[in-house]
Tab-separated table of N, CA and C in Angstrom:
chain	number	residue	atom	x	y	z
I	19	MET	N	0.825	-1.177	0.000
I	19	MET	CA	0.000	0.000	0.000
I	19	MET	C	0.873	1.245	0.000
I	20	VAL	N	0.648	2.148	-0.905
I	20	VAL	CA	1.413	3.378	-0.994
I	20	VAL	C	0.918	4.340	0.065
I	21	GLY	N	1.858	4.970	0.759
I	21	GLY	CA	1.508	5.908	1.821
I	21	GLY	C	0.989	7.225	1.271
I	22	ARG	N	0.584	8.070	2.205
I	22	ARG	CA	0.004	9.354	1.833
I	22	ARG	C	1.028	10.470	1.754
I	23	GLY	N	2.275	10.160	1.965
I	23	GLY	CA	3.301	11.186	1.853
I	23	GLY	C	3.841	11.696	3.168
I	24	GLU	N	3.700	10.929	4.233
I	24	GLU	CA	4.236	11.342	5.518
I	24	GLU	C	5.767	11.340	5.482
I	25	VAL	N	6.372	12.286	6.205
I	25	VAL	CA	7.830	12.367	6.302
I	25	VAL	C	8.320	11.193	7.140
I	26	LEU	N	9.370	10.523	6.660
I	26	LEU	CA	9.946	9.421	7.435
I	26	LEU	C	10.795	9.987	8.568
I	27	PRO	N	10.650	9.456	9.783
I	27	PRO	CA	11.444	9.932	10.910
I	27	PRO	C	12.860	9.377	10.887
I	28	ASP	N	13.701	9.896	11.760
I	28	ASP	CA	15.107	9.509	11.813
I	28	ASP	C	15.313	8.008	11.959
I	29	ARG	N	14.509	7.333	12.769
I	29	ARG	CA	14.702	5.887	12.951
I	29	ARG	C	14.472	5.125	11.645
I	30	LYS	N	13.515	5.561	10.824
I	30	LYS	CA	13.251	4.919	9.533
I	30	LYS	C	14.385	5.204	8.549
I	31	ILE	N	14.919	6.429	8.596
I	31	ILE	CA	16.053	6.768	7.717
I	31	ILE	C	17.250	5.884	8.076
I	32	LYS	N	17.498	5.686	9.362
I	32	LYS	CA	18.606	4.822	9.789
I	32	LYS	C	18.370	3.373	9.350
I	33	GLU	N	17.119	2.915	9.375
I	33	GLU	CA	16.792	1.574	8.886
I	33	GLU	C	17.118	1.444	7.399
I	34	LEU	N	16.811	2.501	6.609
I	34	LEU	CA	17.119	2.489	5.175
I	34	LEU	C	18.627	2.450	4.933
I	35	ILE	N	19.390	3.144	5.774
I	35	ILE	CA	20.855	3.123	5.651
I	35	ILE	C	21.364	1.717	5.957
I	36	ARG	N	20.904	1.130	7.043
I	36	ARG	CA	21.357	-0.212	7.451
I	36	ARG	C	20.948	-1.279	6.446
I	37	ALA	N	19.812	-1.073	5.767
I	37	ALA	CA	19.334	-2.032	4.768
I	37	ALA	C	20.031	-1.856	3.412
I	38	GLY	N	20.871	-0.840	3.270
I	38	GLY	CA	21.580	-0.626	2.009
I	38	GLY	C	20.759	0.099	0.958
I	39	VAL	N	19.630	0.678	1.348
I	39	VAL	CA	18.816	1.441	0.408
I	39	VAL	C	19.434	2.825	0.194
I	40	ILE	N	19.974	3.411	1.269
I	40	ILE	CA	20.740	4.651	1.180
I	40	ILE	C	22.200	4.238	1.329
I	41	ILE	N	22.982	4.441	0.276
I	41	ILE	CA	24.358	3.946	0.206
I	41	ILE	C	25.336	5.057	0.588
I	42	ASN	N	26.382	4.704	1.328
I	42	ASN	CA	27.473	5.600	1.756
I	42	ASN	C	27.018	6.711	2.693
I	43	ALA	N	25.887	6.539	3.346
I	43	ALA	CA	25.407	7.565	4.275
I	43	ALA	C	26.061	7.387	5.640
I	44	ASP	N	26.257	8.486	6.326
I	44	ASP	CA	26.799	8.515	7.672
I	44	ASP	C	25.626	8.725	8.625
I	45	GLU	N	25.374	7.759	9.498
I	45	GLU	CA	24.229	7.861	10.412
I	45	GLU	C	24.312	9.094	11.315
I	46	SER	N	25.506	9.626	11.540
I	46	SER	CA	25.624	10.828	12.380
I	46	SER	C	25.044	12.060	11.678
I	47	LEU	N	24.766	11.962	10.370
I	47	LEU	CA	24.202	13.083	9.615
I	47	LEU	C	22.680	12.990	9.489
I	48	VAL	N	22.090	12.010	10.202
I	48	VAL	CA	20.630	11.874	10.207
I	48	VAL	C	20.060	12.875	11.207
I	49	ASN	N	19.062	13.630	10.761
I	49	ASN	CA	18.341	14.599	11.587
I	49	ASN	C	16.960	14.030	11.886
I	50	PRO	N	16.143	14.703	12.708
I	50	PRO	CA	14.820	14.154	13.020
I	50	PRO	C	13.962	13.790	11.808
I	51	GLY	N	14.034	14.523	10.693
I	51	GLY	CA	13.215	14.191	9.526
I	51	GLY	C	13.979	14.277	8.223
I	52	SER	N	15.320	14.218	8.278
I	52	SER	CA	16.100	14.359	7.047
I	52	SER	C	17.493	13.765	7.223
I	53	LEU	N	18.232	13.737	6.114
I	53	LEU	CA	19.614	13.275	6.102
I	53	LEU	C	20.446	14.321	5.371
I	54	ASP	N	21.522	14.787	5.995
I	54	ASP	CA	22.440	15.706	5.330
I	54	ASP	C	23.247	14.931	4.294
I	55	LEU	N	23.424	15.527	3.116
I	55	LEU	CA	24.157	14.890	2.017
I	55	LEU	C	25.470	15.633	1.777
I	56	ARG	N	26.534	14.871	1.503
I	56	ARG	CA	27.872	15.440	1.354
I	56	ARG	C	28.309	15.531	-0.110
I	57	VAL	N	29.051	16.587	-0.393
I	57	VAL	CA	29.628	16.809	-1.717
I	57	VAL	C	30.775	15.825	-1.916
I	58	SER	N	30.836	15.184	-3.095
I	58	SER	CA	31.884	14.187	-3.348
I	58	SER	C	33.145	14.842	-3.931
I	59	PHE	N	34.040	13.999	-4.393
I	59	PHE	CA	35.286	14.454	-4.985
I	59	PHE	C	35.135	14.805	-6.465
I	60	ASP	N	34.025	14.407	-7.088
I	60	ASP	CA	33.796	14.678	-8.508
I	60	ASP	C	32.917	15.902	-8.683
I	61	TYR	N	33.389	16.846	-9.490
I	61	TYR	CA	32.548	18.006	-9.791
I	61	TYR	C	32.855	18.521	-11.185
I	62	TRP	N	31.893	19.249	-11.729
I	62	TRP	CA	31.983	19.804	-13.070
I	62	TRP	C	31.650	21.297	-13.013
I	63	LYS	N	32.437	22.103	-13.696
I	63	LYS	CA	32.157	23.538	-13.820
I	63	LYS	C	31.219	23.687	-15.016
I	64	LEU	N	30.012	24.190	-14.773
I	64	LEU	CA	28.979	24.239	-15.803
I	64	LEU	C	28.986	25.545	-16.580
I	65	LEU	N	28.535	25.472	-17.822
I	65	LEU	CA	28.324	26.677	-18.621
I	65	LEU	C	26.973	27.298	-18.297
I	66	GLY	N	26.070	26.511	-17.744
I	66	GLY	CA	24.736	26.974	-17.355
I	66	GLY	C	23.983	25.834	-16.720
I	67	SER	N	22.828	26.142	-16.199
I	67	SER	CA	21.995	25.145	-15.544
I	67	SER	C	21.349	24.226	-16.585
I	68	PHE	N	20.979	23.014	-16.173
I	68	PHE	CA	20.300	22.084	-17.068
I	68	PHE	C	19.489	21.089	-16.249
I	69	LEU	N	18.565	20.442	-16.913
I	69	LEU	CA	17.816	19.312	-16.362
I	69	LEU	C	17.871	18.172	-17.369
I	70	PRO	N	18.013	16.922	-16.893
I	70	PRO	CA	17.958	15.805	-17.841
I	70	PRO	C	16.525	15.605	-18.304
I	71	SER	N	16.363	15.064	-19.491
I	71	SER	CA	15.011	14.718	-19.946
I	71	SER	C	14.574	13.466	-19.185
I	72	GLY	N	13.384	13.025	-19.425
I	72	GLY	CA	12.874	11.831	-18.757
I	72	GLY	C	13.579	10.551	-19.172
I	73	ALA	N	14.516	10.629	-20.121
I	73	ALA	CA	15.228	9.442	-20.577
I	73	ALA	C	16.750	9.574	-20.439
I	74	GLU	N	17.241	10.711	-19.959
I	74	GLU	CA	18.689	10.964	-19.949
I	74	GLU	C	19.334	10.703	-18.588
I	75	TYR	N	20.546	10.180	-18.663
I	75	TYR	CA	21.384	10.051	-17.482
I	75	TYR	C	22.240	11.306	-17.386
I	76	ILE	N	22.421	11.814	-16.191
I	76	ILE	CA	23.141	13.072	-15.992
I	76	ILE	C	24.568	12.998	-16.521
I	77	GLU	N	25.272	11.909	-16.255
I	77	GLU	CA	26.671	11.831	-16.710
I	77	GLU	C	26.765	11.825	-18.237
I	78	ALA	N	25.762	11.328	-18.924
I	78	ALA	CA	25.751	11.387	-20.393
I	78	ALA	C	25.558	12.831	-20.853
I	79	VAL	N	24.680	13.562	-20.184
I	79	VAL	CA	24.452	14.967	-20.528
I	79	VAL	C	25.728	15.782	-20.305
I	80	LEU	N	26.480	15.441	-19.271
I	80	LEU	CA	27.702	16.181	-18.942
I	80	LEU	C	28.807	16.030	-19.985
I	81	LYS	N	28.659	15.100	-20.898
I	81	LYS	CA	29.648	14.937	-21.972
I	81	LYS	C	29.470	15.984	-23.066
I	82	SER	N	28.364	16.723	-23.023
I	82	SER	CA	28.079	17.744	-24.025
I	82	SER	C	28.911	19.004	-23.774
I	83	LYS	N	29.552	19.504	-24.820
I	83	LYS	CA	30.319	20.748	-24.702
I	83	LYS	C	29.410	21.956	-24.535
I	84	ALA	N	28.107	21.762	-24.722
I	84	ALA	CA	27.152	22.845	-24.493
I	84	ALA	C	26.835	22.983	-23.005
I	85	ILE	N	27.223	22.011	-22.199
I	85	ILE	CA	26.966	22.026	-20.759
I	85	ILE	C	28.249	22.254	-19.968
I	86	VAL	N	29.321	21.535	-20.331
I	86	VAL	CA	30.588	21.584	-19.602
I	86	VAL	C	31.712	21.773	-20.606
I	87	ASN	N	32.658	22.659	-20.291
I	87	ASN	CA	33.846	22.782	-21.136
I	87	ASN	C	34.639	21.488	-21.062
I	88	GLU	N	35.214	21.078	-22.177
I	88	GLU	CA	36.034	19.871	-22.195
I	88	GLU	C	37.158	20.024	-21.177
I	89	GLY	N	37.373	19.004	-20.389
I	89	GLY	CA	38.433	19.056	-19.387
I	89	GLY	C	38.023	19.728	-18.086
I	90	GLU	N	36.769	20.091	-17.936
I	90	GLU	CA	36.332	20.782	-16.725
I	90	GLU	C	35.840	19.840	-15.627
I	91	ARG	N	35.927	18.543	-15.848
I	91	ARG	CA	35.585	17.606	-14.772
I	91	ARG	C	36.821	17.474	-13.886
I	92	VAL	N	36.616	17.570	-12.595
I	92	VAL	CA	37.735	17.572	-11.667
I	92	VAL	C	37.456	16.579	-10.550
I	93	ASN	N	38.515	16.003	-10.013
I	93	ASN	CA	38.408	15.111	-8.870
I	93	ASN	C	39.496	15.547	-7.891
I	94	LYS	N	39.093	16.288	-6.839
I	94	LYS	CA	40.048	16.817	-5.868
I	94	LYS	C	39.507	16.683	-4.459
I	95	ASP	N	40.414	16.902	-3.502
I	95	ASP	CA	40.021	16.853	-2.092
I	95	ASP	C	39.151	18.035	-1.692
I	96	GLY	N	39.234	19.104	-2.428
I	96	GLY	CA	38.437	20.283	-2.134
I	96	GLY	C	38.511	21.244	-3.303
I	97	PHE	N	37.584	22.188	-3.350
I	97	PHE	CA	37.579	23.147	-4.442
I	97	PHE	C	36.824	24.404	-4.052
I	98	TYR	N	37.122	25.478	-4.764
I	98	TYR	CA	36.417	26.736	-4.556
I	98	TYR	C	35.235	26.828	-5.513
I	99	VAL	N	34.119	27.251	-4.987
I	99	VAL	CA	32.949	27.529	-5.803
I	99	VAL	C	33.005	29.026	-6.060
I	100	GLU	N	33.317	29.396	-7.297
I	100	GLU	CA	33.460	30.796	-7.652
I	100	GLU	C	32.108	31.503	-7.608
I	101	LEU	N	32.133	32.778	-7.310
I	101	LEU	CA	30.929	33.586	-7.231
I	101	LEU	C	30.165	33.563	-8.553
I	102	ASN	N	28.882	33.287	-8.505
I	102	ASN	CA	27.970	33.269	-9.659
I	102	ASN	C	28.342	32.264	-10.746
I	103	GLN	N	29.112	31.250	-10.413
I	103	GLN	CA	29.500	30.198	-11.359
I	103	GLN	C	28.836	28.896	-10.934
I	104	PRO	N	27.941	28.317	-11.753
I	104	PRO	CA	27.312	27.052	-11.354
I	104	PRO	C	28.266	25.863	-11.485
I	105	TYR	N	28.155	24.961	-10.522
I	105	TYR	CA	28.924	23.725	-10.502
I	105	TYR	C	27.949	22.578	-10.296
I	106	LEU	N	28.327	21.417	-10.783
I	106	LEU	CA	27.554	20.207	-10.507
I	106	LEU	C	28.502	19.245	-9.812
I	107	THR	N	28.028	18.619	-8.758
I	107	THR	CA	28.826	17.609	-8.074
I	107	THR	C	27.971	16.374	-7.833
I	108	ARG	N	28.615	15.235	-7.911
I	108	ARG	CA	27.953	13.993	-7.506
I	108	ARG	C	28.048	13.988	-5.987
I	109	LEU	N	26.990	13.586	-5.319
I	109	LEU	CA	27.018	13.519	-3.864
I	109	LEU	C	27.589	12.184	-3.412
I	110	VAL	N	28.112	12.139	-2.203
I	110	VAL	CA	28.701	10.911	-1.660
I	110	VAL	C	27.645	9.810	-1.569
I	111	GLU	N	26.454	10.182	-1.128
I	111	GLU	CA	25.376	9.225	-0.939
I	111	GLU	C	24.681	8.916	-2.271
I	112	SER	N	24.176	7.694	-2.383
I	112	SER	CA	23.370	7.311	-3.539
I	112	SER	C	22.222	6.438	-3.028
I	113	LEU	N	21.328	6.070	-3.934
I	113	LEU	CA	20.129	5.332	-3.542
I	113	LEU	C	20.019	4.021	-4.315
I	114	ASP	N	19.435	3.016	-3.672
I	114	ASP	CA	19.223	1.718	-4.307
I	114	ASP	C	17.761	1.315	-4.148
I	115	SER	N	16.918	1.823	-5.015
I	115	SER	CA	15.503	1.489	-5.098
I	115	SER	C	14.725	1.725	-3.812
I	116	LEU	N	14.087	2.861	-3.786
I	116	LEU	CA	13.310	3.254	-2.615
I	116	LEU	C	11.914	2.632	-2.578
I	117	GLU	N	11.546	1.814	-3.554
I	117	GLU	CA	10.216	1.216	-3.675
I	117	GLU	C	9.140	2.287	-3.633
I	118	SER	N	8.308	2.322	-2.614
I	118	SER	CA	7.206	3.299	-2.583
I	118	SER	C	7.601	4.603	-1.893
I	119	ILE	N	8.879	4.768	-1.607
I	119	ILE	CA	9.349	5.975	-0.925
I	119	ILE	C	9.824	6.992	-1.966
I	120	THR	N	9.391	8.232	-1.813
I	120	THR	CA	9.876	9.329	-2.648
I	120	THR	C	10.729	10.231	-1.762
I	121	ALA	N	11.394	11.201	-2.385
I	121	ALA	CA	12.242	12.098	-1.598
I	121	ALA	C	12.325	13.467	-2.264
I	122	ARG	N	12.665	14.459	-1.454
I	122	ARG	CA	12.892	15.826	-1.930
I	122	ARG	C	14.241	16.278	-1.375
I	123	ILE	N	14.996	16.954	-2.223
I	123	ILE	CA	16.298	17.493	-1.829
I	123	ILE	C	16.121	18.983	-1.568
I	124	HIS	N	16.638	19.444	-0.443
I	124	HIS	CA	16.516	20.848	-0.058
I	124	HIS	C	17.871	21.388	0.360
I	125	ASN	N	18.098	22.658	0.114
I	125	ASN	CA	19.277	23.331	0.617
I	125	ASN	C	19.143	23.449	2.128
I	126	LYS	N	20.217	23.187	2.852
I	126	LYS	CA	20.176	23.394	4.296
I	126	LYS	C	20.035	24.895	4.563
I	127	SER	N	19.241	25.274	5.538
I	127	SER	CA	18.944	26.692	5.775
I	127	SER	C	20.202	27.521	6.037
I	128	GLY	N	21.165	26.965	6.749
I	128	GLY	CA	22.404	27.696	7.019
I	128	GLY	C	23.182	27.985	5.749
I	129	ARG	N	23.135	27.072	4.795
I	129	ARG	CA	23.833	27.284	3.519
I	129	ARG	C	23.149	28.394	2.725
I	130	ALA	N	21.840	28.420	2.728
I	130	ALA	CA	21.110	29.459	2.000
I	130	ALA	C	21.387	30.835	2.605
I	131	ARG	N	21.496	30.887	3.931
I	131	ARG	CA	21.748	32.176	4.588
I	131	ARG	C	23.107	32.754	4.220
I	132	VAL	N	24.094	31.910	3.901
I	132	VAL	CA	25.409	32.433	3.521
I	132	VAL	C	25.566	32.552	2.008
I	133	GLY	N	24.483	32.379	1.272
I	133	GLY	CA	24.517	32.629	-0.160
I	133	GLY	C	24.910	31.464	-1.033
I	134	VAL	N	24.490	30.267	-0.687
I	134	VAL	CA	24.725	29.105	-1.546
I	134	VAL	C	23.375	28.664	-2.099
I	135	SER	N	23.237	28.720	-3.409
I	135	SER	CA	22.046	28.226	-4.081
I	135	SER	C	22.292	26.757	-4.407
I	136	ALA	N	21.309	25.901	-4.137
I	136	ALA	CA	21.488	24.471	-4.369
I	136	ALA	C	20.218	23.857	-4.942
I	137	LYS	N	20.408	22.993	-5.967
I	137	LYS	CA	19.297	22.275	-6.585
I	137	LYS	C	19.724	20.827	-6.797
I	138	GLY	N	18.887	19.891	-6.373
I	138	GLY	CA	19.182	18.482	-6.534
I	138	GLY	C	18.744	17.953	-7.886
I	139	LEU	N	19.500	16.993	-8.422
I	139	LEU	CA	19.167	16.346	-9.678
I	139	LEU	C	19.383	14.848	-9.561
I	140	VAL	N	18.536	14.083	-10.248
I	140	VAL	CA	18.736	12.641	-10.379
I	140	VAL	C	18.465	12.248	-11.835
I	141	ASP	N	18.994	11.106	-12.231
I	141	ASP	CA	18.845	10.616	-13.601
I	141	ASP	C	17.379	10.504	-14.004
I	142	LYS	N	17.114	10.799	-15.274
I	142	LYS	CA	15.802	10.613	-15.897
I	142	LYS	C	14.668	11.353	-15.193
I	143	THR	N	14.969	12.445	-14.526
I	143	THR	CA	13.953	13.194	-13.797
I	143	THR	C	14.083	14.676	-14.145
I	144	PRO	N	13.196	15.187	-14.994
I	144	PRO	CA	13.302	16.581	-15.441
I	144	PRO	C	12.688	17.593	-14.471
I	145	ILE	N	12.876	17.337	-13.168
I	145	ILE	CA	12.386	18.238	-12.123
I	145	ILE	C	13.493	18.384	-11.085
I	146	PHE	N	13.845	19.615	-10.733
I	146	PHE	CA	14.837	19.823	-9.680
I	146	PHE	C	14.304	19.317	-8.344
I	147	ASP	N	15.193	18.809	-7.518
I	147	ASP	CA	14.944	18.482	-6.106
I	147	ASP	C	14.004	17.309	-5.874
I	148	SER	N	13.622	16.565	-6.895
I	148	SER	CA	12.641	15.492	-6.755
I	148	SER	C	13.278	14.127	-7.034
I	149	VAL	N	13.034	13.175	-6.139
I	149	VAL	CA	13.504	11.803	-6.322
I	149	VAL	C	12.274	10.904	-6.378
I	150	PRO	N	12.008	10.280	-7.534
I	150	PRO	CA	10.801	9.455	-7.670
I	150	PRO	C	10.924	8.120	-6.930
I	151	ALA	N	9.793	7.494	-6.691
I	151	ALA	CA	9.774	6.153	-6.097
I	151	ALA	C	10.549	5.201	-7.004
I	152	GLU	N	11.167	4.222	-6.406
I	152	GLU	CA	11.944	3.192	-7.100
I	152	GLU	C	13.208	3.713	-7.762
I	153	TYR	N	13.659	4.931	-7.410
I	153	TYR	CA	14.891	5.465	-8.009
I	153	TYR	C	16.090	4.673	-7.503
I	154	LYS	N	16.985	4.385	-8.435
I	154	LYS	CA	18.230	3.682	-8.126
I	154	LYS	C	19.339	4.411	-8.857
I	155	GLY	N	20.289	4.999	-8.119
I	155	GLY	CA	21.397	5.680	-8.771
I	155	GLY	C	21.987	6.798	-7.935
I	156	ASN	N	22.826	7.575	-8.603
I	156	ASN	CA	23.519	8.683	-7.954
I	156	ASN	C	22.592	9.869	-7.742
I	157	ILE	N	22.972	10.714	-6.816
I	157	ILE	CA	22.297	11.982	-6.566
I	157	ILE	C	23.316	13.067	-6.884
I	158	TYR	N	22.872	14.119	-7.543
I	158	TYR	CA	23.753	15.213	-7.934
I	158	TYR	C	23.240	16.523	-7.341
I	159	LEU	N	24.151	17.487	-7.244
I	159	LEU	CA	23.787	18.801	-6.732
I	159	LEU	C	24.364	19.869	-7.643
I	160	GLU	N	23.472	20.748	-8.121
I	160	GLU	CA	23.932	21.952	-8.807
I	160	GLU	C	24.003	23.034	-7.745
I	161	MET	N	25.164	23.656	-7.619
I	161	MET	CA	25.321	24.690	-6.601
I	161	MET	C	25.980	25.914	-7.193
I	162	CYS	N	25.679	27.052	-6.581
I	162	CYS	CA	26.222	28.322	-7.031
I	162	CYS	C	26.372	29.236	-5.817
I	163	ALA	N	27.522	29.865	-5.677
I	163	ALA	CA	27.740	30.834	-4.608
I	163	ALA	C	27.183	32.175	-5.083
I	164	THR	N	26.266	32.751	-4.319
I	164	THR	CA	25.602	33.983	-4.747
I	164	THR	C	26.038	35.221	-3.967
I	165	ALA	N	26.822	35.054	-2.900
I	165	ALA	CA	27.262	36.201	-2.103
I	165	ALA	C	28.786	36.373	-2.170
I	166	PHE	N	29.518	35.259	-2.075
I	166	PHE	CA	30.980	35.274	-2.146
I	166	PHE	C	31.440	33.858	-2.445
I	167	SER	N	32.666	33.704	-2.922
I	167	SER	CA	33.203	32.369	-3.213
I	167	SER	C	33.274	31.561	-1.923
I	168	ILE	N	33.101	30.244	-2.049
I	168	ILE	CA	33.180	29.368	-0.879
I	168	ILE	C	34.122	28.211	-1.176
I	169	TYR	N	34.670	27.620	-0.128
I	169	TYR	CA	35.508	26.440	-0.260
I	169	TYR	C	34.703	25.222	0.184
I	170	VAL	N	34.737	24.171	-0.627
I	170	VAL	CA	34.034	22.926	-0.330
I	170	VAL	C	35.073	21.855	-0.038
I	171	ASP	N	34.964	21.210	1.101
I	171	ASP	CA	35.856	20.125	1.498
I	171	ASP	C	35.212	18.817	1.028
I	172	SER	N	35.700	18.281	-0.082
I	172	SER	CA	35.091	17.093	-0.697
I	172	SER	C	35.010	15.929	0.276
I	173	GLY	N	33.867	15.273	0.261
I	173	GLY	CA	33.637	14.128	1.124
I	173	GLY	C	33.191	14.493	2.522
I	174	LYS	N	33.254	15.792	2.874
I	174	LYS	CA	32.912	16.215	4.232
I	174	LYS	C	31.824	17.293	4.265
I	175	THR	N	31.883	18.252	3.355
I	175	THR	CA	30.937	19.365	3.382
I	175	THR	C	29.540	18.890	2.998
I	176	ALA	N	28.578	19.127	3.891
I	176	ALA	CA	27.179	18.802	3.622
I	176	ALA	C	26.470	20.090	3.222
I	177	ILE	N	25.943	20.117	2.007
I	177	ILE	CA	25.226	21.312	1.553
I	177	ILE	C	23.723	21.053	1.530
I	178	PRO	N	23.250	20.019	0.826
I	178	PRO	CA	21.796	19.802	0.854
I	178	PRO	C	21.420	18.773	1.909
I	179	GLN	N	20.140	18.627	2.086
I	179	GLN	CA	19.584	17.552	2.886
I	179	GLN	C	18.489	16.887	2.070
I	180	ILE	N	18.200	15.648	2.395
I	180	ILE	CA	17.149	14.929	1.688
I	180	ILE	C	16.089	14.521	2.700
I	181	ILE	N	14.839	14.704	2.320
I	181	ILE	CA	13.700	14.344	3.147
I	181	ILE	C	12.967	13.213	2.433
I	182	PHE	N	12.719	12.124	3.139
I	182	PHE	CA	12.063	10.952	2.562
I	182	PHE	C	10.589	10.927	2.963
I	183	PHE	N	9.753	10.481	2.026
I	183	PHE	CA	8.311	10.430	2.245
I	183	PHE	C	7.800	9.025	1.994
I	184	ASN	N	6.836	8.605	2.802
I	184	ASN	CA	6.137	7.352	2.580
I	184	ASN	C	5.095	7.632	1.499
I	185	GLY	N	5.387	7.279	0.279
I	185	GLY	CA	4.491	7.596	-0.836
I	185	GLY	C	4.824	8.952	-1.423
I	186	ASN	N	3.843	9.535	-2.063
I	186	ASN	CA	4.053	10.805	-2.753
I	186	ASN	C	3.206	11.887	-2.083
I	187	PRO	N	3.851	12.855	-1.413
I	187	PRO	CA	3.053	13.867	-0.714
I	187	PRO	C	2.222	14.700	-1.685
I	188	GLN	N	1.009	14.968	-1.289
I	188	GLN	CA	0.100	15.764	-2.100
I	188	GLN	C	-0.255	17.045	-1.336
I	189	PRO	N	-0.407	18.143	-2.030
I	189	PRO	CA	-0.791	19.369	-1.324
I	189	PRO	C	-2.168	19.206	-0.682
I	190	ILE	N	-2.360	19.888	0.420
I	190	ILE	CA	-3.667	19.871	1.089
I	190	ILE	C	-4.597	20.803	0.330
I	191	GLN	N	-5.790	20.325	0.054
I	191	GLN	CA	-6.793	21.125	-0.636
I	191	GLN	C	-7.346	22.180	0.321
I	192	GLY	N	-7.715	23.320	-0.216
I	192	GLY	CA	-8.239	24.420	0.587
I	192	GLY	C	-9.389	24.020	1.474
I	193	ILE	N	-10.287	23.196	0.968
I	193	ILE	CA	-11.444	22.776	1.752
I	193	ILE	C	-11.031	21.931	2.950
I	194	ASP	N	-9.892	21.207	2.828
I	194	ASP	CA	-9.415	20.370	3.914
I	194	ASP	C	-8.729	21.182	5.012
I	195	LEU	N	-8.301	22.395	4.666
I	195	LEU	CA	-7.666	23.238	5.672
I	195	LEU	C	-8.684	23.698	6.685
């Protein structure tokens, strides 16, 4: 039975980590209703923002010179996010089939306050910040420094968080309010 979209609590998120549904997650980064996600060692300096179509894998799109300059993929221990320059990074954590669970990726409030814009992407999903049920694969983050350049410590810096839902949350209708 598909749920109505309730947020999964921390104990359920930890169960998903232990079951191998959330891969490479650190249980110490679990919050009451979310999991902090870390920037990996792989990142790309983008020419502009993009979304994959409903059939495209993100890494295939990144091979286009219209998205990334040739040679702009980097693998380092850390890097600077230049002011007003979009970057895409693969996150440390990935997912292995959430079945009836969906998820939303959000910028952590502290990151937004210091001027980091963040949007989550997953393969074959032409919507920012949305992870469909049964998704299996990497999670990516498009980020941009909007106030000043920032330094990202690869493998350690957590910029977004992910919130898991039992089913697909639906907006409350006005009459139900």
